[in-house]
JSON list of C-alpha atoms in Angstrom, two decimals:
[
{"chain": "A", "resi": 1, "resn": "MET", "atom": "CA", "xyz": [-30.01, -17.66, 28.43]},
{"chain": "A", "resi": 2, "resn": "LYS", "atom": "CA", "xyz": [-26.73, -19.43, 29.26]},
{"chain": "A", "resi": 3, "resn": "LEU", "atom": "CA", "xyz": [-23.42, -18.15, 27.90]},
{"chain": "A", "resi": 4, "resn": "LEU", "atom": "CA", "xyz": [-19.73, -18.74, 28.58]},
{"chain": "A", "resi": 5, "resn": "ALA", "atom": "CA", "xyz": [-17.25, -15.97, 27.74]},
{"chain": "A", "resi": 6, "resn": "PHE", "atom": "CA", "xyz": [-13.46, -15.69, 27.39]},
{"chain": "A", "resi": 7, "resn": "GLU", "atom": "CA", "xyz": [-11.49, -12.41, 27.37]},
{"chain": "A", "resi": 8, "resn": "LEU", "atom": "CA", "xyz": [-7.77, -13.08, 27.06]},
{"chain": "A", "resi": 9, "resn": "SER", "atom": "CA", "xyz": [-6.57, -10.22, 24.86]},
{"chain": "A", "resi": 10, "resn": "THR", "atom": "CA", "xyz": [-4.47, -8.43, 27.49]},
{"chain": "A", "resi": 11, "resn": "GLU", "atom": "CA", "xyz": [-2.38, -9.30, 30.54]},
{"chain": "A", "resi": 12, "resn": "ALA", "atom": "CA", "xyz": [-5.69, -9.94, 32.32]},
{"chain": "A", "resi": 13, "resn": "CYS", "atom": "CA", "xyz": [-7.16, -13.42, 32.11]},
{"chain": "A", "resi": 14, "resn": "SER", "atom": "CA", "xyz": [-10.95, -13.32, 32.46]},
{"chain": "A", "resi": 15, "resn": "VAL", "atom": "CA", "xyz": [-13.67, -15.93, 32.11]},
{"chain": "A", "resi": 16, "resn": "ALA", "atom": "CA", "xyz": [-17.36, -15.48, 32.90]},
{"chain": "A", "resi": 17, "resn": "VAL", "atom": "CA", "xyz": [-20.63, -17.38, 32.82]},
{"chain": "A", "resi": 18, "resn": "HIS", "atom": "CA", "xyz": [-24.13, -15.94, 32.45]},
{"chain": "A", "resi": 19, "resn": "VAL", "atom": "CA", "xyz": [-26.97, -18.19, 33.59]},
{"chain": "A", "resi": 20, "resn": "ASP", "atom": "CA", "xyz": [-30.47, -16.78, 33.41]},
{"chain": "A", "resi": 21, "resn": "GLY", "atom": "CA", "xyz": [-29.51, -13.29, 34.57]},
{"chain": "A", "resi": 22, "resn": "GLU", "atom": "CA", "xyz": [-26.77, -14.27, 37.06]},
{"chain": "A", "resi": 23, "resn": "VAL", "atom": "CA", "xyz": [-23.11, -13.63, 36.16]},
{"chain": "A", "resi": 24, "resn": "ARG", "atom": "CA", "xyz": [-20.09, -15.35, 37.67]},
{"chain": "A", "resi": 25, "resn": "GLU", "atom": "CA", "xyz": [-16.57, -14.30, 36.76]},
{"chain": "A", "resi": 26, "resn": "ARG", "atom": "CA", "xyz": [-12.92, -15.12, 37.32]},
{"chain": "A", "resi": 27, "resn": "PHE", "atom": "CA", "xyz": [-10.46, -12.24, 36.66]},
{"chain": "A", "resi": 28, "resn": "GLU", "atom": "CA", "xyz": [-6.76, -12.05, 37.36]},
{"chain": "A", "resi": 29, "resn": "ILE", "atom": "CA", "xyz": [-3.80, -10.12, 36.00]},
{"chain": "A", "resi": 30, "resn": "ALA", "atom": "CA", "xyz": [-1.81, -13.17, 34.97]},
{"chain": "A", "resi": 31, "resn": "PRO", "atom": "CA", "xyz": [0.63, -12.61, 32.11]},
{"chain": "A", "resi": 32, "resn": "ARG", "atom": "CA", "xyz": [1.56, -15.82, 30.25]},
{"chain": "A", "resi": 33, "resn": "ARG", "atom": "CA", "xyz": [-0.83, -17.94, 32.35]},
{"chain": "A", "resi": 34, "resn": "HIS", "atom": "CA", "xyz": [-3.96, -17.63, 30.26]},
{"chain": "A", "resi": 35, "resn": "ALA", "atom": "CA", "xyz": [-3.61, -21.12, 28.74]},
{"chain": "A", "resi": 36, "resn": "GLU", "atom": "CA", "xyz": [-3.17, -22.57, 32.23]},
{"chain": "A", "resi": 37, "resn": "LEU", "atom": "CA", "xyz": [-6.14, -20.80, 33.81]},
{"chain": "A", "resi": 38, "resn": "ALA", "atom": "CA", "xyz": [-8.90, -20.23, 31.27]},
{"chain": "A", "resi": 39, "resn": "LEU", "atom": "CA", "xyz": [-10.40, -23.71, 30.80]},
{"chain": "A", "resi": 40, "resn": "PRO", "atom": "CA", "xyz": [-10.17, -24.76, 34.49]},
{"chain": "A", "resi": 41, "resn": "TRP", "atom": "CA", "xyz": [-11.88, -21.47, 35.41]},
{"chain": "A", "resi": 42, "resn": "ALA", "atom": "CA", "xyz": [-14.63, -22.18, 32.88]},
{"chain": "A", "resi": 43, "resn": "GLU", "atom": "CA", "xyz": [-15.24, -25.60, 34.36]},
{"chain": "A", "resi": 44, "resn": "GLU", "atom": "CA", "xyz": [-15.30, -24.16, 37.91]},
{"chain": "A", "resi": 45, "resn": "LEU", "atom": "CA", "xyz": [-17.78, -21.43, 36.95]},
{"chain": "A", "resi": 46, "resn": "LEU", "atom": "CA", "xyz": [-20.11, -23.88, 35.21]},
{"chain": "A", "resi": 47, "resn": "ALA", "atom": "CA", "xyz": [-20.01, -26.15, 38.22]},
{"chain": "A", "resi": 48, "resn": "GLU", "atom": "CA", "xyz": [-20.75, -23.24, 40.58]},
{"chain": "A", "resi": 49, "resn": "ALA", "atom": "CA", "xyz": [-23.67, -22.22, 38.39]},
{"chain": "A", "resi": 50, "resn": "GLY", "atom": "CA", "xyz": [-24.95, -25.80, 38.42]},
{"chain": "A", "resi": 51, "resn": "ILE", "atom": "CA", "xyz": [-24.99, -26.37, 34.67]},
{"chain": "A", "resi": 52, "resn": "ALA", "atom": "CA", "xyz": [-23.19, -28.59, 32.19]},
{"chain": "A", "resi": 53, "resn": "ARG", "atom": "CA", "xyz": [-21.44, -27.44, 29.02]},
{"chain": "A", "resi": 54, "resn": "SER", "atom": "CA", "xyz": [-24.23, -29.00, 27.01]},
{"chain": "A", "resi": 55, "resn": "GLN", "atom": "CA", "xyz": [-26.70, -26.50, 28.50]},
{"chain": "A", "resi": 56, "resn": "LEU", "atom": "CA", "xyz": [-24.88, -23.50, 27.08]},
{"chain": "A", "resi": 57, "resn": "ASP", "atom": "CA", "xyz": [-26.68, -21.57, 24.31]},
{"chain": "A", "resi": 58, "resn": "ALA", "atom": "CA", "xyz": [-23.55, -19.91, 22.90]},
{"chain": "A", "resi": 59, "resn": "ILE", "atom": "CA", "xyz": [-19.93, -19.06, 23.54]},
{"chain": "A", "resi": 60, "resn": "ALA", "atom": "CA", "xyz": [-18.78, -15.39, 23.62]},
{"chain": "A", "resi": 61, "resn": "LEU", "atom": "CA", "xyz": [-15.25, -14.11, 23.29]},
{"chain": "A", "resi": 62, "resn": "GLY", "atom": "CA", "xyz": [-13.16, -10.98, 23.10]},
{"chain": "A", "resi": 63, "resn": "ARG", "atom": "CA", "xyz": [-11.89, -11.14, 19.52]},
{"chain": "A", "resi": 64, "resn": "GLY", "atom": "CA", "xyz": [-9.27, -8.41, 19.95]},
{"chain": "A", "resi": 65, "resn": "PRO", "atom": "CA", "xyz": [-7.50, -6.22, 19.26]},
{"chain": "A", "resi": 66, "resn": "GLY", "atom": "CA", "xyz": [-4.90, -7.15, 21.83]},
{"chain": "A", "resi": 67, "resn": "ALA", "atom": "CA", "xyz": [-1.94, -9.42, 22.38]},
{"chain": "A", "resi": 68, "resn": "PHE", "atom": "CA", "xyz": [-1.60, -11.82, 19.46]},
{"chain": "A", "resi": 69, "resn": "THR", "atom": "CA", "xyz": [-1.15, -14.89, 21.65]},
{"chain": "A", "resi": 70, "resn": "GLY", "atom": "CA", "xyz": [-4.10, -14.03, 23.87]},
{"chain": "A", "resi": 71, "resn": "VAL", "atom": "CA", "xyz": [-6.45, -13.31, 20.98]},
{"chain": "A", "resi": 72, "resn": "ARG", "atom": "CA", "xyz": [-5.47, -16.54, 19.23]},
{"chain": "A", "resi": 73, "resn": "LEU", "atom": "CA", "xyz": [-5.98, -18.50, 22.46]},
{"chain": "A", "resi": 74, "resn": "ALA", "atom": "CA", "xyz": [-9.44, -17.05, 23.13]},
{"chain": "A", "resi": 75, "resn": "ILE", "atom": "CA", "xyz": [-10.52, -17.93, 19.60]},
{"chain": "A", "resi": 76, "resn": "ALA", "atom": "CA", "xyz": [-9.06, -21.45, 19.83]},
{"chain": "A", "resi": 77, "resn": "LEU", "atom": "CA", "xyz": [-10.75, -22.16, 23.20]},
{"chain": "A", "resi": 78, "resn": "ALA", "atom": "CA", "xyz": [-14.10, -20.66, 22.15]},
{"chain": "A", "resi": 79, "resn": "GLN", "atom": "CA", "xyz": [-14.04, -22.50, 18.82]},
{"chain": "A", "resi": 80, "resn": "GLY", "atom": "CA", "xyz": [-13.14, -25.81, 20.52]},
{"chain": "A", "resi": 81, "resn": "VAL", "atom": "CA", "xyz": [-16.00, -25.57, 22.99]},
{"chain": "A", "resi": 82, "resn": "ALA", "atom": "CA", "xyz": [-18.50, -24.32, 20.41]},
{"chain": "A", "resi": 83, "resn": "LEU", "atom": "CA", "xyz": [-17.62, -27.00, 17.83]},
{"chain": "A", "resi": 84, "resn": "ALA", "atom": "CA", "xyz": [-17.78, -29.78, 20.45]},
{"chain": "A", "resi": 85, "resn": "LEU", "atom": "CA", "xyz": [-21.26, -28.60, 21.51]},
{"chain": "A", "resi": 86, "resn": "ASP", "atom": "CA", "xyz": [-22.49, -27.49, 18.06]},
{"chain": "A", "resi": 87, "resn": "ARG", "atom": "CA", "xyz": [-23.12, -24.01, 19.42]},
{"chain": "A", "resi": 88, "resn": "PRO", "atom": "CA", "xyz": [-22.57, -20.57, 17.78]},
{"chain": "A", "resi": 89, "resn": "LEU", "atom": "CA", "xyz": [-19.97, -17.98, 18.74]},
{"chain": "A", "resi": 90, "resn": "VAL", "atom": "CA", "xyz": [-20.53, -14.32, 19.62]},
{"chain": "A", "resi": 91, "resn": "PRO", "atom": "CA", "xyz": [-17.32, -12.34, 18.96]},
{"chain": "A", "resi": 92, "resn": "VAL", "atom": "CA", "xyz": [-17.14, -9.00, 20.79]},
{"chain": "A", "resi": 93, "resn": "SER", "atom": "CA", "xyz": [-14.62, -6.20, 20.32]},
{"chain": "A", "resi": 94, "resn": "THR", "atom": "CA", "xyz": [-12.12, -6.11, 23.15]},
{"chain": "A", "resi": 95, "resn": "LEU", "atom": "CA", "xyz": [-12.01, -2.32, 22.88]},
{"chain": "A", "resi": 96, "resn": "GLN", "atom": "CA", "xyz": [-15.80, -2.14, 23.18]},
{"chain": "A", "resi": 97, "resn": "ALA", "atom": "CA", "xyz": [-15.68, -4.41, 26.23]},
{"chain": "A", "resi": 98, "resn": "LEU", "atom": "CA", "xyz": [-13.00, -2.12, 27.69]},
{"chain": "A", "resi": 99, "resn": "ALA", "atom": "CA", "xyz": [-15.20, 0.92, 27.07]},
{"chain": "A", "resi": 100, "resn": "MET", "atom": "CA", "xyz": [-17.74, -0.64, 29.45]},
{"chain": "A", "resi": 101, "resn": "ARG", "atom": "CA", "xyz": [-15.26, 0.20, 32.23]},
{"chain": "A", "resi": 102, "resn": "ALA", "atom": "CA", "xyz": [-15.90, 3.94, 31.81]},
{"chain": "A", "resi": 103, "resn": "PRO", "atom": "CA", "xyz": [-18.11, 5.88, 34.24]},
{"chain": "A", "resi": 104, "resn": "ALA", "atom": "CA", "xyz": [-21.80, 5.42, 33.53]},
{"chain": "A", "resi": 105, "resn": "ASP", "atom": "CA", "xyz": [-22.29, 9.18, 33.09]},
{"chain": "A", "resi": 106, "resn": "ALA", "atom": "CA", "xyz": [-19.57, 9.49, 30.45]},
{"chain": "A", "resi": 107, "resn": "GLY", "atom": "CA", "xyz": [-21.20, 10.36, 27.13]},
{"chain": "A", "resi": 108, "resn": "GLN", "atom": "CA", "xyz": [-18.10, 9.68, 25.03]},
{"chain": "A", "resi": 109, "resn": "VAL", "atom": "CA", "xyz": [-15.43, 7.10, 25.80]},
{"chain": "A", "resi": 110, "resn": "LEU", "atom": "CA", "xyz": [-11.94, 6.70, 24.38]},
{"chain": "A", "resi": 111, "resn": "ALA", "atom": "CA", "xyz": [-10.71, 3.13, 24.91]},
{"chain": "A", "resi": 112, "resn": "ALA", "atom": "CA", "xyz": [-6.98, 2.46, 24.41]},
{"chain": "A", "resi": 113, "resn": "ILE", "atom": "CA", "xyz": [-4.83, -0.64, 24.97]},
{"chain": "A", "resi": 114, "resn": "ASP", "atom": "CA", "xyz": [-1.06, -0.60, 25.08]},
{"chain": "A", "resi": 115, "resn": "ALA", "atom": "CA", "xyz": [-0.07, -2.49, 21.88]},
{"chain": "A", "resi": 116, "resn": "ARG", "atom": "CA", "xyz": [3.67, -2.41, 22.73]},
{"chain": "A", "resi": 117, "resn": "MET", "atom": "CA", "xyz": [6.15, -1.60, 19.96]},
{"chain": "A", "resi": 118, "resn": "GLY", "atom": "CA", "xyz": [5.43, 2.13, 20.53]},
{"chain": "A", "resi": 119, "resn": "GLU", "atom": "CA", "xyz": [1.76, 1.84, 19.56]},
{"chain": "A", "resi": 120, "resn": "VAL", "atom": "CA", "xyz": [-1.75, 1.65, 21.02]},
{"chain": "A", "resi": 121, "resn": "TYR", "atom": "CA", "xyz": [-5.02, 0.07, 19.94]},
{"chain": "A", "resi": 122, "resn": "VAL", "atom": "CA", "xyz": [-7.69, 2.76, 20.18]},
{"chain": "A", "resi": 123, "resn": "ALA", "atom": "CA", "xyz": [-11.33, 3.52, 19.36]},
{"chain": "A", "resi": 124, "resn": "ARG", "atom": "CA", "xyz": [-13.93, 6.10, 20.38]},
{"chain": "A", "resi": 125, "resn": "TYR", "atom": "CA", "xyz": [-17.43, 5.21, 21.57]},
{"chain": "A", "resi": 126, "resn": "GLN", "atom": "CA", "xyz": [-20.62, 7.00, 22.51]},
{"chain": "A", "resi": 127, "resn": "GLN", "atom": "CA", "xyz": [-22.59, 5.49, 25.41]},
{"chain": "A", "resi": 128, "resn": "VAL", "atom": "CA", "xyz": [-26.23, 4.92, 24.55]},
{"chain": "A", "resi": 129, "resn": "ASP", "atom": "CA", "xyz": [-28.38, 3.30, 27.27]},
{"chain": "A", "resi": 130, "resn": "GLY", "atom": "CA", "xyz": [-25.23, 1.90, 28.87]},
{"chain": "A", "resi": 131, "resn": "VAL", "atom": "CA", "xyz": [-23.86, 0.42, 25.64]},
{"chain": "A", "resi": 132, "resn": "PRO", "atom": "CA", "xyz": [-20.73, 1.96, 24.00]},
{"chain": "A", "resi": 133, "resn": "LEU", "atom": "CA", "xyz": [-21.38, 2.37, 20.28]},
{"chain": "A", "resi": 134, "resn": "LEU", "atom": "CA", "xyz": [-18.41, 2.72, 17.95]},
{"chain": "A", "resi": 135, "resn": "GLN", "atom": "CA", "xyz": [-17.86, 6.23, 16.54]},
{"chain": "A", "resi": 136, "resn": "ASP", "atom": "CA", "xyz": [-14.42, 5.90, 14.96]},
{"chain": "A", "resi": 137, "resn": "ALA", "atom": "CA", "xyz": [-12.88, 2.79, 13.44]},
{"chain": "A", "resi": 138, "resn": "GLU", "atom": "CA", "xyz": [-10.62, 0.67, 15.64]},
{"chain": "A", "resi": 139, "resn": "ARG", "atom": "CA", "xyz": [-7.02, 1.35, 14.77]},
{"chain": "A", "resi": 140, "resn": "VAL", "atom": "CA", "xyz": [-3.42, 0.91, 15.86]},
{"chain": "A", "resi": 141, "resn": "CYS", "atom": "CA", "xyz": [-1.16, 3.97, 15.91]},
{"chain": "A", "resi": 142, "resn": "PRO", "atom": "CA", "xyz": [1.49, 5.75, 18.00]},
{"chain": "A", "resi": 143, "resn": "PRO", "atom": "CA", "xyz": [-0.01, 7.34, 21.16]},
{"chain": "A", "resi": 144, "resn": "GLN", "atom": "CA", "xyz": [0.98, 10.78, 19.87]},
{"chain": "A", "resi": 145, "resn": "ALA", "atom": "CA", "xyz": [-1.20, 10.26, 16.81]},
{"chain": "A", "resi": 146, "resn": "VAL", "atom": "CA", "xyz": [-4.45, 9.86, 18.79]},
{"chain": "A", "resi": 147, "resn": "VAL", "atom": "CA", "xyz": [-6.72, 12.85, 18.20]},
{"chain": "A", "resi": 148, "resn": "LEU", "atom": "CA", "xyz": [-10.35, 13.74, 18.93]},
{"chain": "A", "resi": 149, "resn": "PRO", "atom": "CA", "xyz": [-12.80, 15.73, 16.82]},
{"chain": "A", "resi": 150, "resn": "GLU", "atom": "CA", "xyz": [-13.05, 19.35, 17.87]},
{"chain": "A", "resi": 151, "resn": "GLY", "atom": "CA", "xyz": [-15.50, 19.88, 20.74]},
{"chain": "A", "resi": 152, "resn": "ILE", "atom": "CA", "xyz": [-15.53, 16.18, 21.78]},
{"chain": "A", "resi": 153, "resn": "ARG", "atom": "CA", "xyz": [-14.65, 15.36, 25.40]},
{"chain": "A", "resi": 154, "resn": "CYS", "atom": "CA", "xyz": [-14.08, 11.76, 26.41]},
{"chain": "A", "resi": 155, "resn": "ALA", "atom": "CA", "xyz": [-13.52, 9.57, 29.44]},
{"chain": "A", "resi": 156, "resn": "GLY", "atom": "CA", "xyz": [-10.34, 7.61, 28.85]},
{"chain": "A", "resi": 157, "resn": "VAL", "atom": "CA", "xyz": [-9.99, 3.97, 29.81]},
{"chain": "A", "resi": 158, "resn": "GLY", "atom": "CA", "xyz": [-7.23, 1.42, 29.28]},
{"chain": "A", "resi": 159, "resn": "THR", "atom": "CA", "xyz": [-3.53, 0.78, 29.50]},
{"chain": "A", "resi": 160, "resn": "GLY", "atom": "CA", "xyz": [-2.94, 2.79, 26.36]},
{"chain": "A", "resi": 161, "resn": "PHE", "atom": "CA", "xyz": [-3.16, 5.94, 28.47]},
{"chain": "A", "resi": 162, "resn": "ALA", "atom": "CA", "xyz": [-0.03, 4.89, 30.38]},
{"chain": "A", "resi": 163, "resn": "ALA", "atom": "CA", "xyz": [1.94, 4.02, 27.23]},
{"chain": "A", "resi": 164, "resn": "ALA", "atom": "CA", "xyz": [4.86, 6.17, 26.21]},
{"chain": "A", "resi": 165, "resn": "GLU", "atom": "CA", "xyz": [4.81, 7.94, 29.60]},
{"chain": "A", "resi": 166, "resn": "GLY", "atom": "CA", "xyz": [1.19, 9.04, 29.19]},
{"chain": "A", "resi": 167, "resn": "ALA", "atom": "CA", "xyz": [1.55, 10.47, 25.70]},
{"chain": "A", "resi": 168, "resn": "ILE", "atom": "CA", "xyz": [-2.21, 10.31, 24.95]},
{"chain": "A", "resi": 169, "resn": "VAL", "atom": "CA", "xyz": [-2.98, 12.27, 28.12]},
{"chain": "A", "resi": 170, "resn": "ALA", "atom": "CA", "xyz": [-0.41, 14.90, 27.19]},
{"chain": "A", "resi": 171, "resn": "GLN", "atom": "CA", "xyz": [-1.72, 15.02, 23.64]},
{"chain": "A", "resi": 172, "resn": "LEU", "atom": "CA", "xyz": [-5.41, 15.43, 24.47]},
{"chain": "A", "resi": 173, "resn": "GLY", "atom": "CA", "xyz": [-5.22, 17.41, 27.72]},
{"chain": "A", "resi": 174, "resn": "ASP", "atom": "CA", "xyz": [-8.58, 18.90, 28.69]},
{"chain": "A", "resi": 175, "resn": "ALA", "atom": "CA", "xyz": [-10.38, 16.87, 26.00]},
{"chain": "A", "resi": 176, "resn": "LEU", "atom": "CA", "xyz": [-10.24, 14.01, 28.52]},
{"chain": "A", "resi": 177, "resn": "SER", "atom": "CA", "xyz": [-12.80, 14.31, 31.31]},
{"chain": "A", "resi": 178, "resn": "CYS", "atom": "CA", "xyz": [-11.12, 11.55, 33.34]},
{"chain": "A", "resi": 179, "resn": "VAL", "atom": "CA", "xyz": [-8.61, 8.75, 32.78]},
{"chain": "A", "resi": 180, "resn": "ASP", "atom": "CA", "xyz": [-8.31, 5.24, 34.18]},
{"chain": "A", "resi": 181, "resn": "ALA", "atom": "CA", "xyz": [-5.04, 3.91, 32.77]},
{"chain": "A", "resi": 182, "resn": "THR", "atom": "CA", "xyz": [-5.33, 0.69, 34.81]},
{"chain": "A", "resi": 183, "resn": "ALA", "atom": "CA", "xyz": [-8.64, -0.44, 33.30]},
{"chain": "A", "resi": 184, "resn": "LEU", "atom": "CA", "xyz": [-8.59, -3.85, 31.60]},
{"chain": "A", "resi": 185, "resn": "PRO", "atom": "CA", "xyz": [-11.34, -5.69, 29.69]},
{"chain": "A", "resi": 186, "resn": "HIS", "atom": "CA", "xyz": [-13.49, -8.15, 31.62]},
{"chain": "A", "resi": 187, "resn": "ALA", "atom": "CA", "xyz": [-15.31, -11.26, 30.36]},
{"chain": "A", "resi": 188, "resn": "SER", "atom": "CA", "xyz": [-18.40, -10.07, 32.26]},
{"chain": "A", "resi": 189, "resn": "ASP", "atom": "CA", "xyz": [-18.49, -7.03, 29.97]},
{"chain": "A", "resi": 190, "resn": "VAL", "atom": "CA", "xyz": [-18.07, -9.29, 26.96]},
{"chain": "A", "resi": 191, "resn": "LEU", "atom": "CA", "xyz": [-21.15, -11.11, 28.19]},
{"chain": "A", "resi": 192, "resn": "ALA", "atom": "CA", "xyz": [-23.10, -7.89, 28.66]},
{"chain": "A", "resi": 193, "resn": "LEU", "atom": "CA", "xyz": [-22.43, -6.99, 25.02]},
{"chain": "A", "resi": 194, "resn": "ALA", "atom": "CA", "xyz": [-22.88, -10.55, 23.69]},
{"chain": "A", "resi": 195, "resn": "LEU", "atom": "CA", "xyz": [-26.35, -11.17, 25.14]},
{"chain": "A", "resi": 196, "resn": "PRO", "atom": "CA", "xyz": [-28.15, -8.53, 23.04]},
{"chain": "A", "resi": 197, "resn": "MET", "atom": "CA", "xyz": [-26.07, -9.53, 20.01]},
{"chain": "A", "resi": 198, "resn": "LEU", "atom": "CA", "xyz": [-27.26, -13.12, 20.41]},
{"chain": "A", "resi": 199, "resn": "ALA", "atom": "CA", "xyz": [-30.85, -11.94, 20.78]},
{"chain": "A", "resi": 200, "resn": "ARG", "atom": "CA", "xyz": [-30.48, -9.94, 17.54]},
{"chain": "A", "resi": 201, "resn": "GLY", "atom": "CA", "xyz": [-29.29, -13.04, 15.68]},
{"chain": "A", "resi": 202, "resn": "GLU", "atom": "CA", "xyz": [-25.69, -11.85, 15.37]},
{"chain": "A", "resi": 203, "resn": "ALA", "atom": "CA", "xyz": [-24.05, -15.09, 16.53]},
{"chain": "A", "resi": 204, "resn": "ILE", "atom": "CA", "xyz": [-21.89, -16.85, 13.93]},
{"chain": "A", "resi": 205, "resn": "ALA", "atom": "CA", "xyz": [-20.69, -20.36, 13.15]},
{"chain": "A", "resi": 206, "resn": "PRO", "atom": "CA", "xyz": [-17.44, -21.14, 15.02]},
{"chain": "A", "resi": 207, "resn": "GLU", "atom": "CA", "xyz": [-15.40, -21.48, 11.81]},
{"chain": "A", "resi": 208, "resn": "ARG", "atom": "CA", "xyz": [-16.32, -17.96, 10.73]},
{"chain": "A", "resi": 209, "resn": "VAL", "atom": "CA", "xyz": [-14.80, -16.10, 13.65]},
{"chain": "A", "resi": 210, "resn": "GLU", "atom": "CA", "xyz": [-11.92, -13.77, 12.72]},
{"chain": "A", "resi": 211, "resn": "PRO", "atom": "CA", "xyz": [-9.41, -12.10, 15.06]},
{"chain": "A", "resi": 212, "resn": "ALA", "atom": "CA", "xyz": [-8.99, -8.31, 15.07]},
{"chain": "A", "resi": 213, "resn": "TYR", "atom": "CA", "xyz": [-5.21, -7.95, 15.00]},
{"chain": "A", "resi": 214, "resn": "LEU", "atom": "CA", "xyz": [-5.18, -4.50, 13.32]},
{"chain": "A", "resi": 215, "resn": "ARG", "atom": "CA", "xyz": [-1.54, -5.00, 12.38]},
{"chain": "A", "resi": 216, "resn": "ASP", "atom": "CA", "xyz": [0.47, -7.78, 10.79]},
{"chain": "A", "resi": 217, "resn": "ASN", "atom": "CA", "xyz": [3.85, -7.47, 12.50]},
{"chain": "A", "resi": 218, "resn": "VAL", "atom": "CA", "xyz": [4.07, -9.53, 15.65]},
{"chain": "A", "resi": 219, "resn": "ALA", "atom": "CA", "xyz": [7.45, -8.12, 16.65]},
{"chain": "A", "resi": 220, "resn": "LEU", "atom": "CA", "xyz": [9.89, -5.48, 15.52]},
{"chain": "A", "resi": 221, "resn": "THR", "atom": "CA", "xyz": [13.08, -6.50, 13.78]},
{"chain": "A", "resi": 222, "resn": "LEU", "atom": "CA", "xyz": [16.37, -5.65, 15.49]},
{"chain": "A", "resi": 223, "resn": "VAL", "atom": "CA", "xyz": [16.86, -2.76, 13.07]},
{"chain": "A", "resi": 224, "resn": "GLU", "atom": "CA", "xyz": [13.34, -1.46, 13.81]},
{"chain": "A", "resi": 225, "resn": "GLN", "atom": "CA", "xyz": [13.96, -1.74, 17.57]},
{"chain": "A", "resi": 226, "resn": "GLN", "atom": "CA", "xyz": [17.19, 0.23, 17.26]},
{"chain": "A", "resi": 227, "resn": "ALA", "atom": "CA", "xyz": [15.47, 2.88, 15.17]},
{"chain": "A", "resi": 228, "resn": "LEU", "atom": "CA", "xyz": [12.63, 3.16, 17.72]},
{"chain": "A", "resi": 229, "resn": "ARG", "atom": "CA", "xyz": [15.08, 3.54, 20.62]},
{"chain": "A", "resi": 230, "resn": "ALA", "atom": "CA", "xyz": [17.01, 6.19, 18.70]},
{"chain": "A", "resi": 231, "resn": "SER", "atom": "CA", "xyz": [13.85, 8.19, 17.98]},
{"chain": "A", "resi": 232, "resn": "ARG", "atom": "CA", "xyz": [12.90, 8.18, 21.68]},
{"chain": "A", "resi": 233, "resn": "GLN", "atom": "CA", "xyz": [16.31, 9.54, 22.65]},
{"chain": "A", "resi": 234, "resn": "ARG", "atom": "CA", "xyz": [16.03, 12.58, 20.39]}
]
């Protein structure tokens, strides 16, 4: 199986190629450089793997939630390659890919991405045979609104745990077994999730892919920004 994957939903730019069991990846924290780096990296990885684009079986991508510009770019690049090659797409949740960064022995994982504007993207997963399975719906909310069911203890991963001066950590306390607030999603993890999805027949036509934005507002108005600043000073 030969797949190319893009994960551009955060400040990290990541591209990976899977060729018959071997994975090659480029990963760099590169804010605002995703459009500059992603396609050249893809070409470099394919060349290193010794295959042409035409030999790819499918294109995988992190479909969000995350930064609006990054999510749109990942979809545009993946659609462009897939349409040119007449190949299907395998869209993967960015939060699920992030959950792959948790320790292997963590039964439950809380993945959270800093969504800016005083909010986080968050979802809870249970690891089954190394695969994080969604337990609660993906959502966007203030860090202080993140809660866990009684008796549940999670490993926390993602930049959402550093948002609002670590509000989620303060909120959940001992319900978090460990926290990695520097963790970012990787295209190699998108590939790891996409491969079984492709085998199960879950790939889709390129024109059917939909981003997971979770919210409609791209930016706060000036009035909303002033209100948010005022609430933080109370």
